Coordinates of C-alpha atoms and ligand atoms in Angstrom, one line a residue:
M1 CA 5.5 152.1 130.8
S2 CA 2.8 154.3 129.3
S3 CA 4.8 155.4 126.3
N4 CA 1.9 155.1 123.9
P5 CA -0.9 157.4 125.1
T6 CA -4.4 156.6 124.0
P7 CA -5.5 158.7 121.0
S8 CA -6.5 162.1 122.0
A9 CA -10.3 161.9 121.2
E10 CA -11.0 159.4 123.9
S11 CA -8.3 160.5 126.4
E12 CA -9.2 164.2 126.4
A13 CA -9.9 163.7 130.1
L14 CA -7.2 161.5 131.6
I15 CA -9.1 161.1 134.8
Q16 CA -12.9 160.5 134.6
A17 CA -15.1 159.8 137.7
E18 CA -18.7 159.1 136.7
S19 CA -21.3 159.1 139.4
L20 CA -19.0 157.4 142.0
C21 CA -20.6 156.1 145.1
K22 CA -19.1 154.2 148.0
Y23 CA -21.3 152.9 150.8
Y24 CA -20.2 151.4 154.1
G25 CA -23.4 149.7 155.2
P26 CA -26.0 152.5 154.9
F27 CA -23.4 155.3 155.2
A28 CA -22.5 157.0 151.9
A29 CA -18.8 157.9 152.2
V30 CA -18.8 159.1 148.6
N31 CA -22.2 160.0 147.1
D32 CA -22.6 160.6 143.3
V33 CA -19.2 162.2 142.6
S34 CA -18.5 163.1 139.0
F35 CA -15.5 165.1 137.6
S36 CA -12.8 164.8 135.0
V37 CA -9.3 166.1 134.8
P38 CA -7.9 166.9 131.3
R39 CA -4.3 166.1 130.2
Q40 CA -1.6 168.0 131.9
Q41 CA -3.8 169.7 134.5
V42 CA -2.8 169.8 138.2
C43 CA -6.0 169.7 140.1
A44 CA -6.4 170.1 143.9
F45 CA -8.8 167.7 145.6
L46 CA -9.8 169.4 148.9
G47 CA -12.2 168.9 151.8
P48 CA -12.4 168.5 155.5
N49 CA -11.3 165.3 157.3
G50 CA -13.8 162.5 156.5
A51 CA -15.1 164.3 153.4
G52 CA -14.4 161.3 151.1
K53 CA -11.1 162.3 149.5
S54 CA -9.1 159.2 150.2
T55 CA -12.1 156.9 149.4
T56 CA -12.5 158.6 146.0
M57 CA -8.8 158.4 145.3
K58 CA -8.8 154.7 146.2
M59 CA -11.6 154.2 143.7
L60 CA -9.8 156.2 141.0
T61 CA -6.7 154.0 141.4
G62 CA -8.6 150.7 141.5
F63 CA -7.7 149.9 145.2
L64 CA -11.4 150.1 146.1
S65 CA -14.4 149.1 144.0
P66 CA -17.2 151.7 143.8
T67 CA -20.6 150.6 145.0
K68 CA -22.0 152.5 142.0
G69 CA -20.5 154.5 139.2
S70 CA -17.3 154.1 137.1
V71 CA -13.8 155.3 136.6
R72 CA -11.9 155.8 133.3
I73 CA -8.2 156.5 133.2
A74 CA -6.8 157.6 129.8
G75 CA -10.0 156.3 128.3
K76 CA -9.6 152.9 129.9
S77 CA -12.3 151.5 132.3
M78 CA -10.9 150.8 135.7
Q79 CA -13.7 148.2 136.1
T80 CA -13.2 146.2 132.8
E81 CA -9.7 147.2 131.6
R82 CA -8.0 147.4 134.9
I83 CA -4.5 146.5 133.8
E84 CA -4.5 148.9 130.9
A85 CA -5.9 151.7 133.2
S86 CA -3.4 151.0 136.0
T87 CA -0.4 151.3 133.7
H88 CA -1.3 155.0 133.3
I89 CA -1.5 155.7 137.1
G90 CA 1.1 156.5 139.7
Y91 CA -0.5 156.5 143.2
L92 CA 0.8 157.9 146.5
P93 CA -1.5 156.5 149.2
E94 CA -2.2 158.6 152.3
N95 CA -0.1 156.4 154.5
G96 CA 3.0 156.6 152.3
P97 CA 5.0 153.9 150.7
L98 CA 4.3 150.2 150.8
Y99 CA 6.9 147.5 151.6
D100 CA 8.2 149.0 154.9
E101 CA 10.6 146.1 155.6
M102 CA 12.5 146.7 152.3
T103 CA 15.1 149.3 151.4
P104 CA 14.1 151.9 148.8
K105 CA 16.4 150.1 146.3
G106 CA 14.8 146.7 147.0
A107 CA 11.2 148.1 146.9
L108 CA 11.7 150.0 143.7
K109 CA 13.4 147.0 142.0
Y110 CA 10.5 144.8 143.1
L111 CA 7.9 147.2 141.8
A112 CA 9.8 147.8 138.5
R113 CA 9.8 144.1 137.9
A114 CA 6.1 143.8 138.8
R115 CA 5.4 146.6 136.4
G116 CA 7.1 144.6 133.6
L117 CA 10.0 147.1 133.0
T118 CA 12.9 145.7 131.0
R119 CA 16.3 145.5 132.6
K120 CA 17.4 148.6 130.8
Q121 CA 14.2 150.5 131.7
R122 CA 14.6 149.4 135.4
K123 CA 18.2 150.7 135.5
D124 CA 17.2 154.0 133.8
R125 CA 14.1 154.6 135.8
M126 CA 15.6 153.6 139.2
G127 CA 18.5 156.0 138.5
F128 CA 16.0 158.7 137.5
V129 CA 13.7 158.4 140.5
A130 CA 16.7 158.1 143.0
E131 CA 18.0 161.4 141.7
K132 CA 14.6 163.2 141.3
C133 CA 13.4 162.2 144.8
N134 CA 16.9 162.6 146.4
L135 CA 17.0 159.1 147.7
E136 CA 20.7 158.3 147.3
E137 CA 21.7 158.7 151.0
V138 CA 18.9 156.3 152.1
W139 CA 19.0 154.0 149.1
N140 CA 20.1 150.9 151.2
K141 CA 18.3 151.7 154.5
P142 CA 15.1 149.9 155.6
I143 CA 12.1 152.2 154.7
S144 CA 10.7 151.6 158.2
K145 CA 13.7 153.4 159.7
L146 CA 13.4 156.5 157.5
S147 CA 12.0 159.9 158.5
R148 CA 8.6 161.0 157.4
G149 CA 10.2 163.2 154.7
F150 CA 12.2 160.4 153.2
R151 CA 9.3 158.0 153.4
Q152 CA 7.2 160.4 151.4
R153 CA 10.0 160.7 148.8
V154 CA 10.1 156.9 148.6
G155 CA 6.3 157.0 148.0
M156 CA 6.8 159.6 145.3
A157 CA 9.5 157.5 143.7
Q158 CA 7.2 154.4 143.7
A159 CA 4.4 156.5 142.1
I160 CA 6.5 157.9 139.3
L161 CA 8.7 154.8 138.7
H162 CA 7.0 153.5 135.6
D163 CA 6.6 157.1 134.1
P164 CA 2.8 157.2 134.3
D165 CA 0.9 160.1 132.7
V166 CA -1.5 160.3 135.6
L167 CA -0.5 161.0 139.3
I168 CA -2.9 160.6 142.2
L169 CA -1.3 162.0 145.3
D170 CA -3.0 161.7 148.6
E171 CA -1.6 164.4 150.9
P172 CA 1.9 164.3 149.5
T173 CA 3.1 167.0 151.9
S174 CA 1.3 166.1 155.1
G175 CA 3.6 165.9 158.1
L176 CA 6.7 167.2 156.4
D177 CA 9.0 169.9 157.9
P178 CA 9.5 173.1 155.9
N179 CA 12.7 171.9 154.1
Q180 CA 11.1 168.6 153.1
L181 CA 8.0 170.5 151.9
V182 CA 10.1 172.6 149.5
G183 CA 11.6 169.5 147.9
I184 CA 8.3 167.7 147.4
R185 CA 6.6 170.8 146.1
E186 CA 9.3 171.4 143.6
L187 CA 9.1 167.9 142.4
I188 CA 5.3 168.1 142.0
L189 CA 5.7 171.4 140.1
E190 CA 8.1 169.8 137.7
L191 CA 6.0 166.7 137.3
G192 CA 2.9 168.9 136.7
K193 CA 4.5 170.2 133.5
S194 CA 4.1 166.9 131.7
K195 CA 1.6 164.9 133.9
T196 CA -2.0 165.0 134.8
V197 CA -2.1 165.3 138.6
L198 CA -4.8 165.1 141.2
L199 CA -3.6 165.9 144.7
S200 CA -5.2 166.3 148.0
T201 CA -3.8 168.8 150.5
H202 CA -4.7 170.9 153.5
V203 CA -2.6 173.8 152.5
L204 CA -4.0 176.7 150.5
Q205 CA -0.6 178.0 149.6
E206 CA 0.2 174.7 148.0
V207 CA -3.0 174.9 146.0
E208 CA -2.1 178.4 144.8
T209 CA 1.5 177.4 143.8
L210 CA 0.8 174.0 142.3
C211 CA -2.8 173.8 141.0
S212 CA -4.9 175.5 138.3
R213 CA -8.1 173.9 139.4
V214 CA -9.9 173.0 142.6
V215 CA -12.4 170.3 143.3
L216 CA -13.9 170.5 146.8
I217 CA -15.7 167.6 148.4
D218 CA -17.8 167.7 151.6
Q219 CA -19.8 164.8 153.1
G220 CA -19.1 162.7 150.1
Q221 CA -20.4 165.3 147.6
I222 CA -18.7 167.8 145.3
V223 CA -19.5 171.4 146.6
F224 CA -17.1 173.4 144.3
D225 CA -15.4 172.8 141.1
G226 CA -13.5 175.6 139.4
S227 CA -10.3 177.5 138.9
I228 CA -8.4 179.2 141.7
G229 CA -9.6 182.5 140.1
D230 CA -13.2 181.4 140.6
M231 CA -12.6 181.3 144.3
G232 CA -12.2 185.0 144.3
Q233 CA -9.5 187.4 145.6
R234 CA -6.9 186.2 148.0
E235 CA -8.7 187.2 151.2
A236 CA -12.1 186.0 150.0
M237 CA -10.5 182.8 148.7
A238 CA -8.8 182.2 152.1
N239 CA -12.1 182.7 153.8
R240 CA -13.9 180.4 151.4
F241 CA -11.1 177.8 151.6
H242 CA -11.5 177.9 155.4
E243 CA -15.3 177.7 155.2
L244 CA -15.3 174.8 152.9
T245 CA -12.4 172.8 154.3
G246 CA -12.2 173.8 157.9
F247 CA -8.5 174.3 157.5
Q248 CA -6.6 177.5 158.4
T249 CA -4.7 179.1 155.5
A250 CA -1.8 180.8 157.3
Ligands
ADP1 P1 -11.0 162.0 153.8 O1 -9.9 161.3 153.0 O2 -11.6 163.1 153.1 O3 -10.5 162.4 155.2 P2 -12.1 159.3 153.8 O4 -12.4 159.1 152.4 O5 -11.0 158.7 154.5 O6 -12.1 160.9 154.0 O7 -13.4 158.9 154.6 C1 -14.7 159.3 154.2 C2 -15.7 158.7 155.3 O8 -15.8 157.3 155.1 C3 -15.4 159.0 156.7 O9 -16.5 159.3 157.4 C4 -14.7 157.7 157.1 O10 -14.9 157.5 158.5 C5 -15.5 156.7 156.3 N1 -14.8 155.5 156.0 C6 -13.6 155.4 155.3 N2 -13.2 154.1 155.2 C7 -14.1 153.4 155.9 C8 -14.3 152.0 156.1 N3 -13.4 151.1 155.7 N4 -15.3 151.5 156.8 C9 -16.3 152.4 157.3 N5 -16.2 153.8 157.1 C10 -15.1 154.2 156.4

């Protein structure tokens, strides 16, 4: 558990991407991406399909090695201090939770052990995430049999289980019905009060409700980085959002 945050001077920015590049053969999926997210900011990471969002998020979380560039999480290098950096991160991958054949209870117990939580911490944190993510009714059902909404909630539970101070959420609300959306958004809003969050989404309304900052990526490069206010008035912002992401804002 990340109960001892790194001293403030070096962890001013909890997420730091420095000149990140990822090549697949000659193709640059991510090309010289640099940005940082300070403590307790909820930052939207937007862009059209294929822009490089997931690839960047995988590099930030250590699931993919950059071809060039580096990542620091809470001041720890993902390249040379991977274990220390990873303890600060909770990650919701784009395809939802791992361990499909397990139940939420089994998967979370397994992860809690792998994260090195003590028996008491395991009990406390599993109870906490079960309640926060409303998992009680599916606690003992195989994850593979759950609806998209419940699977996302299991993914969120896995991400916040060890109480990380940084959350990287890859499309946490995609494919959810309106009721499920409300629950996950409320959870992110609550988590955003104490955590540093980077989240990708297609929905402008979500950006407006949850995020104070927007980083836009297109063809592997950052094309906008600023506050929601910097995007202009509501209508102008909607147009700009559409222009930059290709997504409708209704
Ligand atoms: P986004 O998350 O913004 O939709 P991705 O990061 O998934 O975009 O993909 C960025 C680009 O990299 C896309 O053109 C995608 O086809 C390509 N890409 C992603 N993963 C691979 C891979 N393993 N091999 C080759 N190309 C890939």
